[in-house]
PDB file of C-alpha atoms in Angstrom:
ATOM      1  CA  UNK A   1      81.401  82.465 108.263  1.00 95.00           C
ATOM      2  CA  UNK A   2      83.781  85.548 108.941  1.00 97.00           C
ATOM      3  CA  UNK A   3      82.139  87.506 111.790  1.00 98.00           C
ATOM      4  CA  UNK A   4      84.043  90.448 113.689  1.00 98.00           C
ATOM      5  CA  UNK A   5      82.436  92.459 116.838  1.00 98.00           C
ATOM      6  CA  UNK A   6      83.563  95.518 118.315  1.00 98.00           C
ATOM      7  CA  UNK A   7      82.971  96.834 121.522  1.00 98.00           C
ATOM      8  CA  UNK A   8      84.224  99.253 123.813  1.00 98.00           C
ATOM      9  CA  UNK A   9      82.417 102.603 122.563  1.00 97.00           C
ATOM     10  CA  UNK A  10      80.674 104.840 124.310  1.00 97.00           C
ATOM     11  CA  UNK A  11      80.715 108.898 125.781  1.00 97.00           C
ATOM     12  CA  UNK A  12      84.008 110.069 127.058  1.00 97.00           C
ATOM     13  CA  UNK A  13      85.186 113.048 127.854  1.00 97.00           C
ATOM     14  CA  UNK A  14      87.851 115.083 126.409  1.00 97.00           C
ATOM     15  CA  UNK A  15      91.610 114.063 127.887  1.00 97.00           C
ATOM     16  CA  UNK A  16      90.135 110.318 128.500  1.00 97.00           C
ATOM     17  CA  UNK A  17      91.242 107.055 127.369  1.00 97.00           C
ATOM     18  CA  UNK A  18      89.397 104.269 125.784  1.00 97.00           C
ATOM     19  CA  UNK A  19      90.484 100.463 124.903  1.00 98.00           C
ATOM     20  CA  UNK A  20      88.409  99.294 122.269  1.00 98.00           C
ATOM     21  CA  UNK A  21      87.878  95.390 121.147  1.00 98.00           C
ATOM     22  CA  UNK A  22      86.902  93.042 118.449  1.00 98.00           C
ATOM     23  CA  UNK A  23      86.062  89.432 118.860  1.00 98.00           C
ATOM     24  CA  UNK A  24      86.706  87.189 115.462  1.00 98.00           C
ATOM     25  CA  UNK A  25      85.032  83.829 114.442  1.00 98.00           C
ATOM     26  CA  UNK A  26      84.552  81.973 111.626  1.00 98.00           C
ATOM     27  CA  UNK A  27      88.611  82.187 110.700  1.00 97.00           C
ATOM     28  CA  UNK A  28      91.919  81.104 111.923  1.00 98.00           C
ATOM     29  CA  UNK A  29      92.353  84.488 113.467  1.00 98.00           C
ATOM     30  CA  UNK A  30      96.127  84.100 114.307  1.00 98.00           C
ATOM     31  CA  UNK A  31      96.904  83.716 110.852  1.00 97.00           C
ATOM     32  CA  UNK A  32      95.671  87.329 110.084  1.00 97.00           C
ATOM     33  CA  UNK A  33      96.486  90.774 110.188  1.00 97.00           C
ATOM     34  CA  UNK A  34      94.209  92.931 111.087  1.00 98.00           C
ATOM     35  CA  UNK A  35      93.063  96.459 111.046  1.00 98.00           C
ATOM     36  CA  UNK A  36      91.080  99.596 112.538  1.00 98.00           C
ATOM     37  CA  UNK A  37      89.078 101.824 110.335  1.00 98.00           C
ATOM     38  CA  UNK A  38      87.296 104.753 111.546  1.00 98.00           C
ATOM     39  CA  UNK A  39      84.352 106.828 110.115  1.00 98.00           C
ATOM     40  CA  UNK A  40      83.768 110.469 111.512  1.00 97.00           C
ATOM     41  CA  UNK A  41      79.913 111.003 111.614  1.00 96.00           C
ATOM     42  CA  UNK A  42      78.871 111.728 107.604  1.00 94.00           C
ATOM     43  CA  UNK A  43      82.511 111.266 106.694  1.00 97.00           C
ATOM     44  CA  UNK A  44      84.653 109.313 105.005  1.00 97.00           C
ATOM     45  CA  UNK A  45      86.568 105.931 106.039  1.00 97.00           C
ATOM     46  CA  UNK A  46      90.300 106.501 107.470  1.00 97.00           C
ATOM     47  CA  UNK A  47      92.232 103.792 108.057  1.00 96.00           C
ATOM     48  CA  UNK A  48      93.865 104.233 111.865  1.00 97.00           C
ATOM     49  CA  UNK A  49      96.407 101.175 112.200  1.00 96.00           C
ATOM     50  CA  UNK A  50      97.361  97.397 111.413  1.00 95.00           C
ATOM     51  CA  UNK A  51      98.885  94.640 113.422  1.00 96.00           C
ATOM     52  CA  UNK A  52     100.402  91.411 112.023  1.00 95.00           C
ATOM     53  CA  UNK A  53      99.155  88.161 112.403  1.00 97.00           C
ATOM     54  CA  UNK A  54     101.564  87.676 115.339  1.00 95.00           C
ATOM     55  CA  UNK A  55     101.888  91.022 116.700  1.00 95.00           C
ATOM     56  CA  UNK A  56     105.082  92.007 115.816  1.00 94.00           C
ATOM     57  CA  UNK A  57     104.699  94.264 113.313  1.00 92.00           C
ATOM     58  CA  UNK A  58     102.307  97.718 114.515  1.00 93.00           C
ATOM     59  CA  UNK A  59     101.593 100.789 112.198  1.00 92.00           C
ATOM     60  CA  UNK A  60      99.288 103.294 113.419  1.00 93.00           C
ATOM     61  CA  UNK A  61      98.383 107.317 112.486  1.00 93.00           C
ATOM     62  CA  UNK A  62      99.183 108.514 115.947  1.00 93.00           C
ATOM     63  CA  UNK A  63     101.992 106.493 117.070  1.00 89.00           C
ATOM     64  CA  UNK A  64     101.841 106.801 120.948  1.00 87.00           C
ATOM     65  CA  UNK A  65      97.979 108.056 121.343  1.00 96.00           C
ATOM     66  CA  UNK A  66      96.329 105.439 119.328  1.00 96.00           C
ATOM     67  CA  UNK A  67      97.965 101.165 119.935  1.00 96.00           C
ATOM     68  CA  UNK A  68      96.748  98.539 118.302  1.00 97.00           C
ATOM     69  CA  UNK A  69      97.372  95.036 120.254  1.00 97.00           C
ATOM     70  CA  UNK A  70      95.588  91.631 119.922  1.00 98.00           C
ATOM     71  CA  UNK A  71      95.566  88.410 122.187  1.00 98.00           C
ATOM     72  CA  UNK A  72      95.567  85.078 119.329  1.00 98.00           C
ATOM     73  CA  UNK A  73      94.658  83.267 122.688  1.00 98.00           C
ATOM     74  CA  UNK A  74      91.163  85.103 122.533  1.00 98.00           C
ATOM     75  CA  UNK A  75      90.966  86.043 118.916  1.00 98.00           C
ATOM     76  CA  UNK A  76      90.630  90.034 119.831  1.00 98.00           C
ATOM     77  CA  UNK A  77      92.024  92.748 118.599  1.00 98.00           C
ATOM     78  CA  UNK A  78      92.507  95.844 120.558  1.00 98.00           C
ATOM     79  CA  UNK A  79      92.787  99.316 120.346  1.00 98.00           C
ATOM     80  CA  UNK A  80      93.983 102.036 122.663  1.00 98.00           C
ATOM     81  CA  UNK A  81      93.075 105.505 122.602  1.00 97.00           C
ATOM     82  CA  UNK A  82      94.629 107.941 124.755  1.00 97.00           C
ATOM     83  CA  UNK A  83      94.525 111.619 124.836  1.00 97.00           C
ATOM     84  CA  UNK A  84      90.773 112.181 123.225  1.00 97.00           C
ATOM     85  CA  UNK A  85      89.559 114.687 121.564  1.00 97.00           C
ATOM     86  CA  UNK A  86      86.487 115.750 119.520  1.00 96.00           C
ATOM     87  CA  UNK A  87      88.345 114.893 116.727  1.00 97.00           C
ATOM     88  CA  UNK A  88      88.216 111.075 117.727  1.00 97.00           C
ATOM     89  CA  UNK A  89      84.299 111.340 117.821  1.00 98.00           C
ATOM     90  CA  UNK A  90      84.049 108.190 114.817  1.00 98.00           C
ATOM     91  CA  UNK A  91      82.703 104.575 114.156  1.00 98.00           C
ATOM     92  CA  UNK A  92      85.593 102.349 114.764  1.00 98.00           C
ATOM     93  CA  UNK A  93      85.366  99.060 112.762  1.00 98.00           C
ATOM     94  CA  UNK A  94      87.713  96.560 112.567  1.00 98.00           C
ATOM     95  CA  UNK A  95      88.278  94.776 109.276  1.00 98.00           C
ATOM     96  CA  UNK A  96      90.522  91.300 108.585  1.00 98.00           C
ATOM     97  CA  UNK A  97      93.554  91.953 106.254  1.00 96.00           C
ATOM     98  CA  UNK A  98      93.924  89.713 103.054  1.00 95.00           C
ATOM     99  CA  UNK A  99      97.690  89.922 101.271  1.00 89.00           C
ATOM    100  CA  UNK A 100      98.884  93.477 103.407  1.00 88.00           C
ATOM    101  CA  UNK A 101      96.895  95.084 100.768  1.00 91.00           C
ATOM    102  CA  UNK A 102      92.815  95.097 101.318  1.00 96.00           C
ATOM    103  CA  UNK A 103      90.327  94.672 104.145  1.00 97.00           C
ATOM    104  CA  UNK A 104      87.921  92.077 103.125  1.00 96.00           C
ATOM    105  CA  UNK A 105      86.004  90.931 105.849  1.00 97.00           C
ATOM    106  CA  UNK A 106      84.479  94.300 108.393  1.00 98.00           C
ATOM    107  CA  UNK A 107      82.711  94.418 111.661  1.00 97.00           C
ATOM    108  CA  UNK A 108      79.437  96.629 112.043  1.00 97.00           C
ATOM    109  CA  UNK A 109      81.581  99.051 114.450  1.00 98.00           C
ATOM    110  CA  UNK A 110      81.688 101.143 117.619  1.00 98.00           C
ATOM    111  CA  UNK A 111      80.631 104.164 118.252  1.00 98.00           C
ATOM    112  CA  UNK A 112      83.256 106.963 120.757  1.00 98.00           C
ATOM    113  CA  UNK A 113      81.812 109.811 121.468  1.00 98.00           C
ATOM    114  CA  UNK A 114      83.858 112.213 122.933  1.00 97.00           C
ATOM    115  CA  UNK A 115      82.132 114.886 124.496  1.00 96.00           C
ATOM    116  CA  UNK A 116      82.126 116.655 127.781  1.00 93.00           C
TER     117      UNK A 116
ATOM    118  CA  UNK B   1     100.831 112.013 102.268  1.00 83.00           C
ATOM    119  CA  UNK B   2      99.151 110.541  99.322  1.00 90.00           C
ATOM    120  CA  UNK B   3      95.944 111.590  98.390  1.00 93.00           C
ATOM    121  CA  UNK B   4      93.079 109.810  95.990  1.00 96.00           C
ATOM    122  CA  UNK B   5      90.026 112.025  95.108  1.00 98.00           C
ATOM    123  CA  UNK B   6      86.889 110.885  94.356  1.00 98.00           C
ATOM    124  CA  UNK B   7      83.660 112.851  92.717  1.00 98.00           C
ATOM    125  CA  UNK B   8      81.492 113.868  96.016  1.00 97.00           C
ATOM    126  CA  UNK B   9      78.454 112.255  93.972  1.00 97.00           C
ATOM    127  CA  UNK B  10      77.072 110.506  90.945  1.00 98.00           C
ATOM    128  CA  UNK B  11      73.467 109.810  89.623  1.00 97.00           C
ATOM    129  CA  UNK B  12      72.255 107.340  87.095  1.00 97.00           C
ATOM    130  CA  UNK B  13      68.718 106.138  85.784  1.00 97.00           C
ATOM    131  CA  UNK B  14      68.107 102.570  86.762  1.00 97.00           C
ATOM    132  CA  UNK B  15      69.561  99.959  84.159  1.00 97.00           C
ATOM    133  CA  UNK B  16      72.205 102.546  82.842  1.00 97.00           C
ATOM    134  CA  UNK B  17      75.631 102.895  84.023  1.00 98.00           C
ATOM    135  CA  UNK B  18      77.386 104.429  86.733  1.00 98.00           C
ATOM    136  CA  UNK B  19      81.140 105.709  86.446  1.00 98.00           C
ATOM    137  CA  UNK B  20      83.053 106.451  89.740  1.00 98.00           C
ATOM    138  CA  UNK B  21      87.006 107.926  89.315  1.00 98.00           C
ATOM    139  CA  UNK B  22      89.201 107.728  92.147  1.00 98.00           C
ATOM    140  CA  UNK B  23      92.328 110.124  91.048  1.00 97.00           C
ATOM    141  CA  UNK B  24      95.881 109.888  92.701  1.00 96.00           C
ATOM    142  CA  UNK B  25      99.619 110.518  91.531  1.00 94.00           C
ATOM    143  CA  UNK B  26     100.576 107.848  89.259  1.00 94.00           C
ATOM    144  CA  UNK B  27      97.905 104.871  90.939  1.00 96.00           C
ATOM    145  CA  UNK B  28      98.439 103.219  88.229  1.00 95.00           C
ATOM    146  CA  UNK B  29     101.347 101.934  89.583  1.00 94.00           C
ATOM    147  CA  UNK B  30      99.066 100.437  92.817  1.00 94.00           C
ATOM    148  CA  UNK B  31      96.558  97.894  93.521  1.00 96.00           C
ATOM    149  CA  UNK B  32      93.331  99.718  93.813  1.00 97.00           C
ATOM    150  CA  UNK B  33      90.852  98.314  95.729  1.00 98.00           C
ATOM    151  CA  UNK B  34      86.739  99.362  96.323  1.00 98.00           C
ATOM    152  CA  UNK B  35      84.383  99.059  99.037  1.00 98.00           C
ATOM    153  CA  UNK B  36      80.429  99.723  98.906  1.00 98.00           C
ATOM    154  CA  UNK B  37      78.601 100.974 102.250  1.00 98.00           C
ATOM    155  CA  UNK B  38      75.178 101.188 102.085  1.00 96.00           C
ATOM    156  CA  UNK B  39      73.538 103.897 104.486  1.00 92.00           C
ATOM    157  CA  UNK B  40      74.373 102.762 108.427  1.00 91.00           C
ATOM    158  CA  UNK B  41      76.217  99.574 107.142  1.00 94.00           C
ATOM    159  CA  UNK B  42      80.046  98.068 107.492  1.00 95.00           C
ATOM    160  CA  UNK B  43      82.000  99.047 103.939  1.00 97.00           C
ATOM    161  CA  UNK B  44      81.987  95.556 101.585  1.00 98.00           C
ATOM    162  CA  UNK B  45      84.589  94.463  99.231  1.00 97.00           C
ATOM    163  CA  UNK B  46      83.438  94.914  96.050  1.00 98.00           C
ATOM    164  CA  UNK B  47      86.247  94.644  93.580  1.00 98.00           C
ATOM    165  CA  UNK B  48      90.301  94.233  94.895  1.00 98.00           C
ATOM    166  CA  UNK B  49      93.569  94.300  92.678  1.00 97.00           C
ATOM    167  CA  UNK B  50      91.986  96.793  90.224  1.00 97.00           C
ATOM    168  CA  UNK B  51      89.573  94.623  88.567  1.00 96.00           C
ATOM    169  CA  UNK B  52      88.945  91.106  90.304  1.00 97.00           C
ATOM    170  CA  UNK B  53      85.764  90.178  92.530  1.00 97.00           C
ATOM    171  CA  UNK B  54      85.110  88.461  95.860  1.00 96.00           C
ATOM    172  CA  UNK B  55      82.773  85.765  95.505  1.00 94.00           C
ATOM    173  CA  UNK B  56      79.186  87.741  96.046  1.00 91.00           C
ATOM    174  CA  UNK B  57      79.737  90.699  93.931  1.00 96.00           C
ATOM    175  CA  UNK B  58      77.670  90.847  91.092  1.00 96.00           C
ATOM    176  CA  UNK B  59      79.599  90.963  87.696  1.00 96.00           C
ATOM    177  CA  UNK B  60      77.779  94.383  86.813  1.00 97.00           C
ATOM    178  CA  UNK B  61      80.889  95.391  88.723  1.00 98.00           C
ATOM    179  CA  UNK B  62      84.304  96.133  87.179  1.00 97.00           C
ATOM    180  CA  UNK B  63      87.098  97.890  87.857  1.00 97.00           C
ATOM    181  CA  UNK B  64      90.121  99.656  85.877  1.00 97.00           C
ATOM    182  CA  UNK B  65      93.060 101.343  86.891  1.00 97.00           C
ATOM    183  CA  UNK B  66      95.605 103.650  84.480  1.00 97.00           C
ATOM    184  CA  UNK B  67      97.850 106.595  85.134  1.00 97.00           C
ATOM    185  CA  UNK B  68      96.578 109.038  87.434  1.00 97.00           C
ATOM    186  CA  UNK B  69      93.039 107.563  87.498  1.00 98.00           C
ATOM    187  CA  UNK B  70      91.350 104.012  88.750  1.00 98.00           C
ATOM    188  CA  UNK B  71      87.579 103.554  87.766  1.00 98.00           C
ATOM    189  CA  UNK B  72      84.811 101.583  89.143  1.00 98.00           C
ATOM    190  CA  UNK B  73      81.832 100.323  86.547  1.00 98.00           C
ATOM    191  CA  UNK B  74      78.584  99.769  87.418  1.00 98.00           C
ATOM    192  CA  UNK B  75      76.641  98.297  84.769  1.00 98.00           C
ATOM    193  CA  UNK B  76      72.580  97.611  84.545  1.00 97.00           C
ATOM    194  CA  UNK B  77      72.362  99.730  88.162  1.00 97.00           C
ATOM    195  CA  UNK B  78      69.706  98.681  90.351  1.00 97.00           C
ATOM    196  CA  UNK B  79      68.385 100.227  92.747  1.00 96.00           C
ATOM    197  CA  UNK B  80      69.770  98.276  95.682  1.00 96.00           C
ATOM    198  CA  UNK B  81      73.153  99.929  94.393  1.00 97.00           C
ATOM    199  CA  UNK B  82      72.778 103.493  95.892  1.00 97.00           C
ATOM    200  CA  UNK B  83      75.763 103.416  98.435  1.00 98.00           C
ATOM    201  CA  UNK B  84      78.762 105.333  99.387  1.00 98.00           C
ATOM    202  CA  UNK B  85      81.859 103.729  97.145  1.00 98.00           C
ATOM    203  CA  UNK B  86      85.481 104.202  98.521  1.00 98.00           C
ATOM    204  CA  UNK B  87      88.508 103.461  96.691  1.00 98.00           C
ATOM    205  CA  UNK B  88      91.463 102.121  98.750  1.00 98.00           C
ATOM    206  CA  UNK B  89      95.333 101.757  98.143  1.00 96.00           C
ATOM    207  CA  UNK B  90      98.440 100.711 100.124  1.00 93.00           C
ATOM    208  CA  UNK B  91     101.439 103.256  99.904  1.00 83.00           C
ATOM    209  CA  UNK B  92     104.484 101.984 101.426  1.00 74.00           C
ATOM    210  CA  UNK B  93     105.637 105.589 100.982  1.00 70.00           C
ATOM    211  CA  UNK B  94     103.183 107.264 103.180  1.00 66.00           C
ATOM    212  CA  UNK B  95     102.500 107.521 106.853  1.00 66.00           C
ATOM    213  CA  UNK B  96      99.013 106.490 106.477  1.00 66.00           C
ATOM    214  CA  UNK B  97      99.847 103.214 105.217  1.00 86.00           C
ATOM    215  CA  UNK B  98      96.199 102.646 103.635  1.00 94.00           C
ATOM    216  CA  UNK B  99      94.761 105.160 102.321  1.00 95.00           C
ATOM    217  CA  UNK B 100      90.670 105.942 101.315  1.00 97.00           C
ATOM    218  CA  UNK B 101      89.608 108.064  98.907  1.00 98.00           C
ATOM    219  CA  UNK B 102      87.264 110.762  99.634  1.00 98.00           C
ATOM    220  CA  UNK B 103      84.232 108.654  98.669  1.00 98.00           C
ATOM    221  CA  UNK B 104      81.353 109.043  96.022  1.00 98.00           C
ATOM    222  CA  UNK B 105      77.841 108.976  96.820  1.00 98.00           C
ATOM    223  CA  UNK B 106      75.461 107.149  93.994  1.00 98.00           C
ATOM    224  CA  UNK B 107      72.218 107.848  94.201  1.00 97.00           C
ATOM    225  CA  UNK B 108      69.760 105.410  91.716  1.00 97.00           C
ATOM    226  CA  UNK B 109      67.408 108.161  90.449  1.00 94.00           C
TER     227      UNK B 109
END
């Protein structure tokens, strides 16, 4: 089955940088775009960037502060954070893409903190 | 950028039926797709291109999408269906590529 795990989260101070990651199983992962959702704490979802199954294709909010990468060699997708702020503090999940249009597998998420 | 507004919350007695809007310029003309996140859980697909189901959602769940407004149907609520609900489009057009509605809260009285 579909599984996705993110890691990476944790307390960082303001003006830090952060690479976060998610591991997929259970689906040809190279085949996939993929995306990074994130959830301010007792907010709503707001979708932060996508990457193409092969990389070569990147759309993110904050072009510059926030990258999305991924290595198909270790099925994980990445995300780079520079630049935080308070406003970062979120869940981060990472969801697989089906047709450019919905998200239909998620992982449970990460939690950055950003706080001095 | 493009905006899709939701009701903050709606309540419905057990075995009646729960209506959620999710309001945007003209989404009628876009695929409207929901997710359900139960309290401390990942969002789940519920219903996708407006009105279709992944395998695993029950079919007390049905979508519709019109003019300025998409809807989301539950039918026969249970209680196991008090979640957060979040509509979800892609807009080309917009910055934000995907974009969430604001999100409605049903609560199973």
């Amino acid at each position: 089955q579909v599984q996705l795990v993110e890691s990476g989260g944790g307390v960082v101070q303001p003006g830090g940088s952060l690479r976060l990651s998610c591991v997929a199983s259970g689906f040809t992962f190279s085949n996939f775009g993929m995306h990074w959702v994130r959830q301010a704490p007792g907010k709503g979802l707001e979708w932060v960037a996508v990457i193409s199954h092969d990389g070569s294709g990147k759309h993110s909010i904050e072009k510059g502060r926030l990258t999305v990468s991924r290595d198909n060699s270790k099925n994980t997708l990445y995300l780079q954070i520079n630049s935080l702020s308070s406003d970062d503090t979120a869940v981060y999940f990472c969801a697989k893409d089906h047709s450019s249009s919905w998200m239909d597998y998620w992982g449970l998420g990460t939690l950055v903190t950003v706080s001095s | 950028s493009y905006v899709l507004t939701q009701p903050p919350s709606v309540s419905v007695a057990p075995g009646q039926t729960a209506t959620i809007t999710c309001g945007g310029s003209n989404i009628g003309s876009h695929s409207v797709h929901w997710y359900q996140q139960r309290p401390g859980q990942a969002p789940v697909l519920v219903v996708y291109n407006d009105d279709d189901r992944p395998s695993g959602t029950p079919e007390r769940f049905s979508g519709s999408n019109s003019g300025n407004t998409a809807t989301l149907t539950i039918t026969r609520v249970e209680a196991e269906d008090e979640a957060d609900y979040f509509c979800q489009v892609w807009n080309s057009g917009s910055d934000h590529h995907y974009v969430f509605g604001t999100g409605t809260k049903v609560t199973v009285l």
